[in-house]
PDB file of C-alpha atoms in Angstrom:
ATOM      1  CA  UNK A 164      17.844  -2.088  -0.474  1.00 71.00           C
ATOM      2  CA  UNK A 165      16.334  -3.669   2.629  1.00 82.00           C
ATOM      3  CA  UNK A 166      12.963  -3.653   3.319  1.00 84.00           C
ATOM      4  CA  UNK A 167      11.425  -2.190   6.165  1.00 88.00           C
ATOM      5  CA  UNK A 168       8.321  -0.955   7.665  1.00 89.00           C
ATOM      6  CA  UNK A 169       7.930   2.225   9.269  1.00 89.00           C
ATOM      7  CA  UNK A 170       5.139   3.789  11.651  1.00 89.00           C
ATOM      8  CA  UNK A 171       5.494   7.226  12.051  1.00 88.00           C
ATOM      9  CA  UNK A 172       2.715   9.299  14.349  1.00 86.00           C
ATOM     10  CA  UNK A 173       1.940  12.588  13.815  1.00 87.00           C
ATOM     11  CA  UNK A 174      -1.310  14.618  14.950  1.00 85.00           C
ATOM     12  CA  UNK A 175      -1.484  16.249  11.656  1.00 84.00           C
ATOM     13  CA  UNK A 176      -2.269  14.880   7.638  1.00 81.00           C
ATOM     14  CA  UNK A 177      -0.928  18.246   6.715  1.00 85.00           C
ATOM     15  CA  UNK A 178       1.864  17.995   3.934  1.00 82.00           C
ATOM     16  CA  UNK A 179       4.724  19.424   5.889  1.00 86.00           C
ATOM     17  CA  UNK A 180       4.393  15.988   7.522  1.00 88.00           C
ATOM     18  CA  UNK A 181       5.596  13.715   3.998  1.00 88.00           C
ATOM     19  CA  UNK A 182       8.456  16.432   3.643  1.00 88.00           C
ATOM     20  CA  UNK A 183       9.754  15.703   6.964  1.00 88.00           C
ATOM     21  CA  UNK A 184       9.457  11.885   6.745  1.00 88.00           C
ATOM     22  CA  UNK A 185      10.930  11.920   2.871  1.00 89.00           C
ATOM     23  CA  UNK A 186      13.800  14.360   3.608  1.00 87.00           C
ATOM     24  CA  UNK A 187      16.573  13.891   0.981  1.00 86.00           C
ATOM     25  CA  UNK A 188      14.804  10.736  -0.494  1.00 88.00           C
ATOM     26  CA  UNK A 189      15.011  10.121  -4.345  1.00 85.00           C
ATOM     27  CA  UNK A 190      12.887   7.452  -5.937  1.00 89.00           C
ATOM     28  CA  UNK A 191       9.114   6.560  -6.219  1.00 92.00           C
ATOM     29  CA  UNK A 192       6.573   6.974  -3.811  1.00 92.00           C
ATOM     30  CA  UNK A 193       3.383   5.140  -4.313  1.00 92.00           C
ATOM     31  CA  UNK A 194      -0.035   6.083  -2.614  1.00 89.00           C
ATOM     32  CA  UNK A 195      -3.499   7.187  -2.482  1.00 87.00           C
ATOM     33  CA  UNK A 196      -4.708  10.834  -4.041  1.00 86.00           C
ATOM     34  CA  UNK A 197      -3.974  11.947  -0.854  1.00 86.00           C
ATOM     35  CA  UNK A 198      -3.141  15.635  -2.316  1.00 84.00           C
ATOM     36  CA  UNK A 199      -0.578  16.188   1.118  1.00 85.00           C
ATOM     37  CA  UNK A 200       2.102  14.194  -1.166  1.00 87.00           C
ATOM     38  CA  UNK A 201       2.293  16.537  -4.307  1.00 85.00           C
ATOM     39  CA  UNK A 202       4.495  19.028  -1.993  1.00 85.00           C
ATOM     40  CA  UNK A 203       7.522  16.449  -1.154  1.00 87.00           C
ATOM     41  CA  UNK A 204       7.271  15.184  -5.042  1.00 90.00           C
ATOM     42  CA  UNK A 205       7.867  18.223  -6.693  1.00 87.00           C
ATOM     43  CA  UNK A 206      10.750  19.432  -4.341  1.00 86.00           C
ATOM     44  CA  UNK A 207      12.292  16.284  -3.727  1.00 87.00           C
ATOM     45  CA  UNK A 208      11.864  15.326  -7.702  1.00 87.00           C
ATOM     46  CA  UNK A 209      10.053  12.044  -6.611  1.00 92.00           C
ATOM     47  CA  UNK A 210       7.818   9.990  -9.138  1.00 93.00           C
ATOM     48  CA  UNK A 211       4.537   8.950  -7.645  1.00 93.00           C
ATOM     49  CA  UNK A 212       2.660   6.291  -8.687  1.00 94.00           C
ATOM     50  CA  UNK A 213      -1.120   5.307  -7.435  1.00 94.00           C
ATOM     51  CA  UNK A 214      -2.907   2.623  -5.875  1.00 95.00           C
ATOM     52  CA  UNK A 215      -5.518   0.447  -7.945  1.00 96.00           C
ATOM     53  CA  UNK A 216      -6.545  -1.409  -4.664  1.00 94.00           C
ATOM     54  CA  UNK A 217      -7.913   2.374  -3.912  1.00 93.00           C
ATOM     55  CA  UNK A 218      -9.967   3.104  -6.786  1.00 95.00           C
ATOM     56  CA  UNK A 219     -11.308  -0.151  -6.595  1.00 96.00           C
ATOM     57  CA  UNK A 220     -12.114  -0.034  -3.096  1.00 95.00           C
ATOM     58  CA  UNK A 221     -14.468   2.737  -4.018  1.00 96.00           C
ATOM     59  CA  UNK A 222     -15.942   0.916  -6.836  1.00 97.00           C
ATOM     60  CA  UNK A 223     -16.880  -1.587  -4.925  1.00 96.00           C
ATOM     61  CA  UNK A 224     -18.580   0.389  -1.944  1.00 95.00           C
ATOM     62  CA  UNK A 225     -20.484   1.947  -4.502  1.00 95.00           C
ATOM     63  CA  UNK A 226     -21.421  -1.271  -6.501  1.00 93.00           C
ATOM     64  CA  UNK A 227     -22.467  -2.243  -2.983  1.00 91.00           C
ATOM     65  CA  UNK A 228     -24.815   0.473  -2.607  1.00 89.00           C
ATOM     66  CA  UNK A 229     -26.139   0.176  -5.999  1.00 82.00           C
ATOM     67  CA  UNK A 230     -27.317  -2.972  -5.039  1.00 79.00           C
ATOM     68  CA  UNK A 231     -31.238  -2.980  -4.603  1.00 73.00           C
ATOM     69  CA  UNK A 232     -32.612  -4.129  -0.483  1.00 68.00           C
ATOM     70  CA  UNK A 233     -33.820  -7.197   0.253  1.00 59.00           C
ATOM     71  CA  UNK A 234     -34.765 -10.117  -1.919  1.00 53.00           C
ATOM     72  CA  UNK A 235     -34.979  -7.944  -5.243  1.00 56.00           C
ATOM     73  CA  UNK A 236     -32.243  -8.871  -7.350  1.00 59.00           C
ATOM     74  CA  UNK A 237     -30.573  -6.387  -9.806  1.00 55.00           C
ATOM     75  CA  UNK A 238     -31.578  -6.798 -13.427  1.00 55.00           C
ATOM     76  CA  UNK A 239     -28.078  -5.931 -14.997  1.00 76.00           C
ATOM     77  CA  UNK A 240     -25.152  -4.885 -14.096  1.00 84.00           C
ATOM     78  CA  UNK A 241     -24.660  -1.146 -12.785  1.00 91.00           C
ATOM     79  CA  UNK A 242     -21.514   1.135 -13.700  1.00 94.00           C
ATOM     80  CA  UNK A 243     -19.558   0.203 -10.952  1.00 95.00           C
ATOM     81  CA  UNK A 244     -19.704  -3.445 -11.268  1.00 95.00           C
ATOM     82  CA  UNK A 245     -18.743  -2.689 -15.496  1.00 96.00           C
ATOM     83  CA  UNK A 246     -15.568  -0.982 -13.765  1.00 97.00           C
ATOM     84  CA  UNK A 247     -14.471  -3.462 -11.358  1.00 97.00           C
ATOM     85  CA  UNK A 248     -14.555  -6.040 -14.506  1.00 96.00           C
ATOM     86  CA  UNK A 249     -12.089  -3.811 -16.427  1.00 97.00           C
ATOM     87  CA  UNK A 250      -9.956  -3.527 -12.981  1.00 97.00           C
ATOM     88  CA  UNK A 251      -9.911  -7.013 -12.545  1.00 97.00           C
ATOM     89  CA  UNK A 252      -8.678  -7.914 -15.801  1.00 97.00           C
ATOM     90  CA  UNK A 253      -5.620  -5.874 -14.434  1.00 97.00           C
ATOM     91  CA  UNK A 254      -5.337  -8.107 -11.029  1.00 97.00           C
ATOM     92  CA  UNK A 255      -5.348 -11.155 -13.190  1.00 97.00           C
ATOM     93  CA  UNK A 256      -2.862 -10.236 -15.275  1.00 97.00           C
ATOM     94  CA  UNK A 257      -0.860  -9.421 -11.992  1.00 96.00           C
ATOM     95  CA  UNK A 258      -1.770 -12.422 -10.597  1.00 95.00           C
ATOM     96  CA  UNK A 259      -0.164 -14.318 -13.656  1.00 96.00           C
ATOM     97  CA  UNK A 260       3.215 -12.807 -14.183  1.00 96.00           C
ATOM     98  CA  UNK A 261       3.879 -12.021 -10.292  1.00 92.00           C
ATOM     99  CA  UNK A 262       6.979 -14.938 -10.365  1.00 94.00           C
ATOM    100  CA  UNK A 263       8.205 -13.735 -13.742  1.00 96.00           C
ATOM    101  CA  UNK A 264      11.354 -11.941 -14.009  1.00 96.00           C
ATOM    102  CA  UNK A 265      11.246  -8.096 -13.990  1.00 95.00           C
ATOM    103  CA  UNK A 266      12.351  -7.460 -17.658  1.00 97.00           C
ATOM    104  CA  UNK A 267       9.370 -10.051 -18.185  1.00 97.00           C
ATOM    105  CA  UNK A 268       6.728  -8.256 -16.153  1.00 97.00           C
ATOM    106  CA  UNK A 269       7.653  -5.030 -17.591  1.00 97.00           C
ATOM    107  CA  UNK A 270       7.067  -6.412 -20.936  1.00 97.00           C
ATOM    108  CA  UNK A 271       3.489  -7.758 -20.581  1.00 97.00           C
ATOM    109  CA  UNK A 272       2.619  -4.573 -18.866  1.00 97.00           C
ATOM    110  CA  UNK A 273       3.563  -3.096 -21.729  1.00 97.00           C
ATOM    111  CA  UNK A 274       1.787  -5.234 -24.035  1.00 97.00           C
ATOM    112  CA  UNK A 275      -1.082  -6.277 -22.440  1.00 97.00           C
ATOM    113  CA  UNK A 276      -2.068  -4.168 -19.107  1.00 97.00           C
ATOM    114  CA  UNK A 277      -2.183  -0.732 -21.544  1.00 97.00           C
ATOM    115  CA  UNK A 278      -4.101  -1.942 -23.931  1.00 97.00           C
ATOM    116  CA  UNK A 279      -6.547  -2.802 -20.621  1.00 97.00           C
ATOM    117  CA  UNK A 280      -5.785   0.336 -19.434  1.00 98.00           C
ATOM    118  CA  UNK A 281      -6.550   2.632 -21.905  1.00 97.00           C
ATOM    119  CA  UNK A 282     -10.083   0.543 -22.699  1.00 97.00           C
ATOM    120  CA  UNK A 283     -10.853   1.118 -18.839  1.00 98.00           C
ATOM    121  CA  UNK A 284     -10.120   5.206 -19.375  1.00 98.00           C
ATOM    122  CA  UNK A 285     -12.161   5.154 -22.763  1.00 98.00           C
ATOM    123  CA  UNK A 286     -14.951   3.831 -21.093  1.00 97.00           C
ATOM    124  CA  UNK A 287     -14.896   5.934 -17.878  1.00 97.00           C
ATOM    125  CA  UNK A 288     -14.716   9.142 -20.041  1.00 97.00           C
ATOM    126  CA  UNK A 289     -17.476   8.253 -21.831  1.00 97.00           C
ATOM    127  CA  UNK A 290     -19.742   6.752 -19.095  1.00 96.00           C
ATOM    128  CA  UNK A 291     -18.844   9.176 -16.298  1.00 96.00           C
ATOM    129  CA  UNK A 292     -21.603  11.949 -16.778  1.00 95.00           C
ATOM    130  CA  UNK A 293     -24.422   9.532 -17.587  1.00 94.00           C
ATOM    131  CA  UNK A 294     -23.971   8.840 -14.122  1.00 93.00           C
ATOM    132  CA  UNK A 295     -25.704  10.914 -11.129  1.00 92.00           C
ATOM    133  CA  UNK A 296     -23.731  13.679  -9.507  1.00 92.00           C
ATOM    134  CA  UNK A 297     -22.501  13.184  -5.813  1.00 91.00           C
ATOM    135  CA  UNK A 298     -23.309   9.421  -6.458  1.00 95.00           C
ATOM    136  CA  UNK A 299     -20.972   6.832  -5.110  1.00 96.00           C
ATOM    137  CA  UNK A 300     -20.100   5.822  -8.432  1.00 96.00           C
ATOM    138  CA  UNK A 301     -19.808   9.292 -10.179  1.00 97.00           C
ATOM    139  CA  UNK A 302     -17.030  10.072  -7.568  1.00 96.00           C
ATOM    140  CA  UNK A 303     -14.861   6.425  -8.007  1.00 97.00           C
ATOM    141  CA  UNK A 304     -15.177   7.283 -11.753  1.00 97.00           C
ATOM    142  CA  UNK A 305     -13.945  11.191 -11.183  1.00 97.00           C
ATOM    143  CA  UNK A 306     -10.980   9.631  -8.513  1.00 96.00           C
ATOM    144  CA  UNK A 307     -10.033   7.448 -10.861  1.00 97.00           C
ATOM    145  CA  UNK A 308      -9.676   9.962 -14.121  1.00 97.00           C
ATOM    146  CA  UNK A 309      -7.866  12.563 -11.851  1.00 95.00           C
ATOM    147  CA  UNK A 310      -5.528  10.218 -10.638  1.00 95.00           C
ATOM    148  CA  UNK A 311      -5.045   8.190 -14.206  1.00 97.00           C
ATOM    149  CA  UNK A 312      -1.496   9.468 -14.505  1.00 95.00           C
ATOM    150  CA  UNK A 313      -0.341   7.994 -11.244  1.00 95.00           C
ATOM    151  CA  UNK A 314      -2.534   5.066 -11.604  1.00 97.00           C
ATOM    152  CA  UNK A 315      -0.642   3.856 -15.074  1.00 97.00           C
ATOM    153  CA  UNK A 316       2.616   4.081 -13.401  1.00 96.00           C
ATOM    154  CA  UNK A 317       3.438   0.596 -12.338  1.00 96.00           C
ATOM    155  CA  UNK A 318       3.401  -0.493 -16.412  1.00 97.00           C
ATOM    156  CA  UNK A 319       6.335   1.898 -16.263  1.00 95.00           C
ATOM    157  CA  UNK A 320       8.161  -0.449 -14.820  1.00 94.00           C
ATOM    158  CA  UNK A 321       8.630  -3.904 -13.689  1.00 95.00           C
ATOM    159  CA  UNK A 322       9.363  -3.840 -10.519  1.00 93.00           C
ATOM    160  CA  UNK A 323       6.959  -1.936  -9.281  1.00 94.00           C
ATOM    161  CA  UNK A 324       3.283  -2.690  -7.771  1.00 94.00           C
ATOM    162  CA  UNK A 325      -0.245  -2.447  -8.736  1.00 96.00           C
ATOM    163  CA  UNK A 326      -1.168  -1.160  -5.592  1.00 94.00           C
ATOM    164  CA  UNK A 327       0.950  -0.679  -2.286  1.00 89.00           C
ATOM    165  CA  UNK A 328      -0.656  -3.643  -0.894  1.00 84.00           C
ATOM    166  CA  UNK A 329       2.851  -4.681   1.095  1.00 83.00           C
ATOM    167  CA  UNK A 330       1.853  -1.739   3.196  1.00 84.00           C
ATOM    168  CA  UNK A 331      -1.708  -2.022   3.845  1.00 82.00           C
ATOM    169  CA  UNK A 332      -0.604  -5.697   4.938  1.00 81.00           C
ATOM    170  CA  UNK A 333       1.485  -4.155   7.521  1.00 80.00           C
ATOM    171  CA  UNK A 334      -0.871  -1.458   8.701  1.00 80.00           C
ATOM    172  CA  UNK A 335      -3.650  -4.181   9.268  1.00 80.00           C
ATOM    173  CA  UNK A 336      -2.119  -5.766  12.247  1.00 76.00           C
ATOM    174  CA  UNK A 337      -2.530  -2.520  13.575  1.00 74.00           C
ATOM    175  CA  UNK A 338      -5.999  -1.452  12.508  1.00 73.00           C
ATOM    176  CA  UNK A 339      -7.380  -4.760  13.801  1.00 73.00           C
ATOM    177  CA  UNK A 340      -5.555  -4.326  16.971  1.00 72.00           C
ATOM    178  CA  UNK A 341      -7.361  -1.043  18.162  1.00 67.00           C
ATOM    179  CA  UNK A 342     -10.797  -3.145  17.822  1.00 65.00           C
ATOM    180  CA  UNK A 343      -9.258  -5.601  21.434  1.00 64.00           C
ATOM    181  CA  UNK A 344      -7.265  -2.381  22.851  1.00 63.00           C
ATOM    182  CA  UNK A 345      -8.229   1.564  23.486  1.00 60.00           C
ATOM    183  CA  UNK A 346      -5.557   3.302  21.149  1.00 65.00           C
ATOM    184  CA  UNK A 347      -2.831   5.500  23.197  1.00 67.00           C
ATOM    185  CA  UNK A 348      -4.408   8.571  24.553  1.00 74.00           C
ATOM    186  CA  UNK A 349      -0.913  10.573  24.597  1.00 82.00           C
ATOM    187  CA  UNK A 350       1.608  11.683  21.285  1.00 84.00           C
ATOM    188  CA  UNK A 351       4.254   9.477  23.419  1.00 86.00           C
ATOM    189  CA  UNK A 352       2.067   6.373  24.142  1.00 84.00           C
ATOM    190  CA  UNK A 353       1.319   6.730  20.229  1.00 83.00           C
ATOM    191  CA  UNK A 354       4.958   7.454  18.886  1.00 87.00           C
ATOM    192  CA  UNK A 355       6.232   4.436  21.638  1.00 87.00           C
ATOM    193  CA  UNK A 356       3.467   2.096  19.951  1.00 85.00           C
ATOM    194  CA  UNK A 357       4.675   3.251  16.512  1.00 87.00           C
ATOM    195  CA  UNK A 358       8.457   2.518  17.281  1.00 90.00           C
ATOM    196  CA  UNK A 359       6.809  -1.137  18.053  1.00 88.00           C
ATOM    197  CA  UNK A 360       5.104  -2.220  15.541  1.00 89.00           C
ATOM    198  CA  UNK A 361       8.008  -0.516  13.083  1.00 92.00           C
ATOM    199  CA  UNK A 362      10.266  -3.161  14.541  1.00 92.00           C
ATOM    200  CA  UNK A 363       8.048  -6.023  14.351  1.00 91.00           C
ATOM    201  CA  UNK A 364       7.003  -5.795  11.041  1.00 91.00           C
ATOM    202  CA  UNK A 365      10.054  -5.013   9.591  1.00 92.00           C
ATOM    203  CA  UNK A 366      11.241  -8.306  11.665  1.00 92.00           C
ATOM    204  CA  UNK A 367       8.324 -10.308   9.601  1.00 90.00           C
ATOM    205  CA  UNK A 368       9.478  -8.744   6.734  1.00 89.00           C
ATOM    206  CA  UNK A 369      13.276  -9.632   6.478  1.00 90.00           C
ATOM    207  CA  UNK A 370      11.904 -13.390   7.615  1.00 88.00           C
ATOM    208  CA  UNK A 371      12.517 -13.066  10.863  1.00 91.00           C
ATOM    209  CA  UNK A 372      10.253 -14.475  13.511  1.00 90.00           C
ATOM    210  CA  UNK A 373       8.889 -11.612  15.648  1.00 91.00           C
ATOM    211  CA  UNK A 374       9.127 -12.889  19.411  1.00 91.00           C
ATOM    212  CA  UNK A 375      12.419 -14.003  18.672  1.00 92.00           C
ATOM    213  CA  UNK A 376      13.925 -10.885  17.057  1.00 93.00           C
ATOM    214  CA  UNK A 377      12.855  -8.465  19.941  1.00 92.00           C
ATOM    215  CA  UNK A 378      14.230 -11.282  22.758  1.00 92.00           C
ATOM    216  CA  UNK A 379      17.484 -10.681  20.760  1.00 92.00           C
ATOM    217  CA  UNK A 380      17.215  -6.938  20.533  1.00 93.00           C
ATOM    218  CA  UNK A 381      16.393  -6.842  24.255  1.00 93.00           C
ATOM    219  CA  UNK A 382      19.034  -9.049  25.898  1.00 92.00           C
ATOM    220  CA  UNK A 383      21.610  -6.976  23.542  1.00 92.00           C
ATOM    221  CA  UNK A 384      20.916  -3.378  23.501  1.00 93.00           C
ATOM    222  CA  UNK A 385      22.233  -2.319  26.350  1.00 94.00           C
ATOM    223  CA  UNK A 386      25.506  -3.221  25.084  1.00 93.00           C
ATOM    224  CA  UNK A 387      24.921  -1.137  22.108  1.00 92.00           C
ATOM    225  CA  UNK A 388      26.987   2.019  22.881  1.00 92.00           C
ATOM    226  CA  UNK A 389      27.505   3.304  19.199  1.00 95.00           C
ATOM    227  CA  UNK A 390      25.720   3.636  16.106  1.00 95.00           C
ATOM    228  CA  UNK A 391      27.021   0.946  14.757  1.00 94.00           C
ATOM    229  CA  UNK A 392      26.318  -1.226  17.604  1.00 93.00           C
ATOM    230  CA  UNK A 393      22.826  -0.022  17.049  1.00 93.00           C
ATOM    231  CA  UNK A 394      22.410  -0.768  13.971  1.00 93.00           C
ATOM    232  CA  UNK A 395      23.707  -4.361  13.935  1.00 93.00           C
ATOM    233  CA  UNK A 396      20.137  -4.820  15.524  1.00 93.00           C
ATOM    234  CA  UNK A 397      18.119  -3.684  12.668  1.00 93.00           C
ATOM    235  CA  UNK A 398      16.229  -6.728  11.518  1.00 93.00           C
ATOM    236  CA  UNK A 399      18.111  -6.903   8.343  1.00 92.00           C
ATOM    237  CA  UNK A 400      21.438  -6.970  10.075  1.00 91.00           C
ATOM    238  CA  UNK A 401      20.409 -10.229  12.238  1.00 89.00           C
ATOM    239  CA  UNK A 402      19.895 -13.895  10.870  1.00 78.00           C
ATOM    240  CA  UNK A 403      18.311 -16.448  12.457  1.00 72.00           C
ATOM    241  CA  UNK A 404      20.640 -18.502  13.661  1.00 69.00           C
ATOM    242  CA  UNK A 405      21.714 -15.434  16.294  1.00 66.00           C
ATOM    243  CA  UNK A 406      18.305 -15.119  18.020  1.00 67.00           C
ATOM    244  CA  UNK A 407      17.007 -17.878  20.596  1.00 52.00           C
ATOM    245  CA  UNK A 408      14.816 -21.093  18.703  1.00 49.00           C
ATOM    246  CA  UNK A 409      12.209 -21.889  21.650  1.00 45.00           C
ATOM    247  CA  UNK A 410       9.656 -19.244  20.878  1.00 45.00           C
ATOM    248  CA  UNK A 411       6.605 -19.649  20.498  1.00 41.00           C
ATOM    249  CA  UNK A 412       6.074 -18.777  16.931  1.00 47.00           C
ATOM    250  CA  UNK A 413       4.677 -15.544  16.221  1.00 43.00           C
ATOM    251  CA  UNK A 414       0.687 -16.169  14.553  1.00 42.00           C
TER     252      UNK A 414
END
């Protein structure tokens, strides 16, 4: 019931890696089509749901590459740009009810979000093999029908996402960060710079201000001699008024 970010490193995408993170946990996991996931669902019993901002993403790279060179402008619209309409109907809708109450969300999802939903899959089934094979477009169209059960899952309920755009949020920190640094050249520089940036976001997630909350967990760590101790330093677990003021504030 608290939220948190974790990094994790592991040299391998194989799916003995998800079972060994997700060990013993019961609830929904939402992510790509990564196939590695399907193993810790069925044996852990754990719904997954997908990620729009994923099939979109690969709408628009190939709506992008549809796109004619140069000063030539496109007559009409190509397939991909028809599907990112029908997917943005779905972020507006989002977009509107995102500060209504969950019963609330869950109800307009219901009403209005399937209805979208099942025109989008009409018209992908009927539009996907006019298009050309091993095209950028044929293959968002054929992600996004294989995935279509995890992809309707949010309407489910209304607490849930459209995509797991929380995460990719904390991830980009990261990403952008290896463009001004080489990335660790070792599984312990890697797993150290994991354990890092786990405690920092998690910090900027519970409202805490970054700078500040490892200054606290530094000058009081070494008295930690329990579990306990140790965990009264999880980010949730510390307020602001216990953690030094003049800090520069984290940007």
């Amino acid at each position: 019931d608290h939220p948190s970010v974790l990094f994790e490193y592991d040299p391998s995408r194989a799916g003995s890696v998800p079972v060994r993170l997700l060990d013993d946990f019961s609830g929904i996991l939402q992510a790509d089509g990564y196939s590695g996931y399907g193993r810790v669902c069925t044996e852990n019993n754990i719904t997954r749901i997908g990620c729009w901002d994923h099939a979109r993403r690969k709408f628009v790279e190939a709506s992008k590459a549809a796109k004619p060179k140069g000063k030539a402008k496109q007559a009409k619209l190509s397939k991909a740009d028809m599907a990112l309409s029908y997917i943005n109907k779905l972020y507006v809708i989002e977009r509107e009810i995102k500060d209504l109450s969950v019963a609330e969300r869950y109800r307009i999802r219901q009403e209005l979000s399937l209805a979208k939903l099942n025109e989008l899959k009409a018209w992908l089934e009927a539009n996907v093999t006019r298009v050309l094979k091993d095209s950028l477009t044929r293959k968002a169209m054929e992600y996004t029908l294989n995935q279509w059960p995890t992809l309707v899952g949010y309407c489910e309920r209304g607490d849930l996402q459209i995509s797991n755009v929380l995460a990719e949020n904390a991830i980009r920190p990261f990403a952008l960060g290896r463009k001004a640094w080489l990335f660790a050249d070792t599984p312990q520089g890697a797993r150290a710079s994991a354990t890092c940036y786990s405690l920092i976001e998690t910090a900027k997630a519970n409202q805490l201000e970054p700078a500040a909350y490892i200054q606290h967990v530094l000058e009081h760590i070494a008295e930690a001699e329990t579990v306990e101790a140790l965990e009264q330093l999880l980010p949730w677990n510390v307020s602001m008024e216990k953690i030094p003021k003049k800090v520069a504030q984290y940007d």
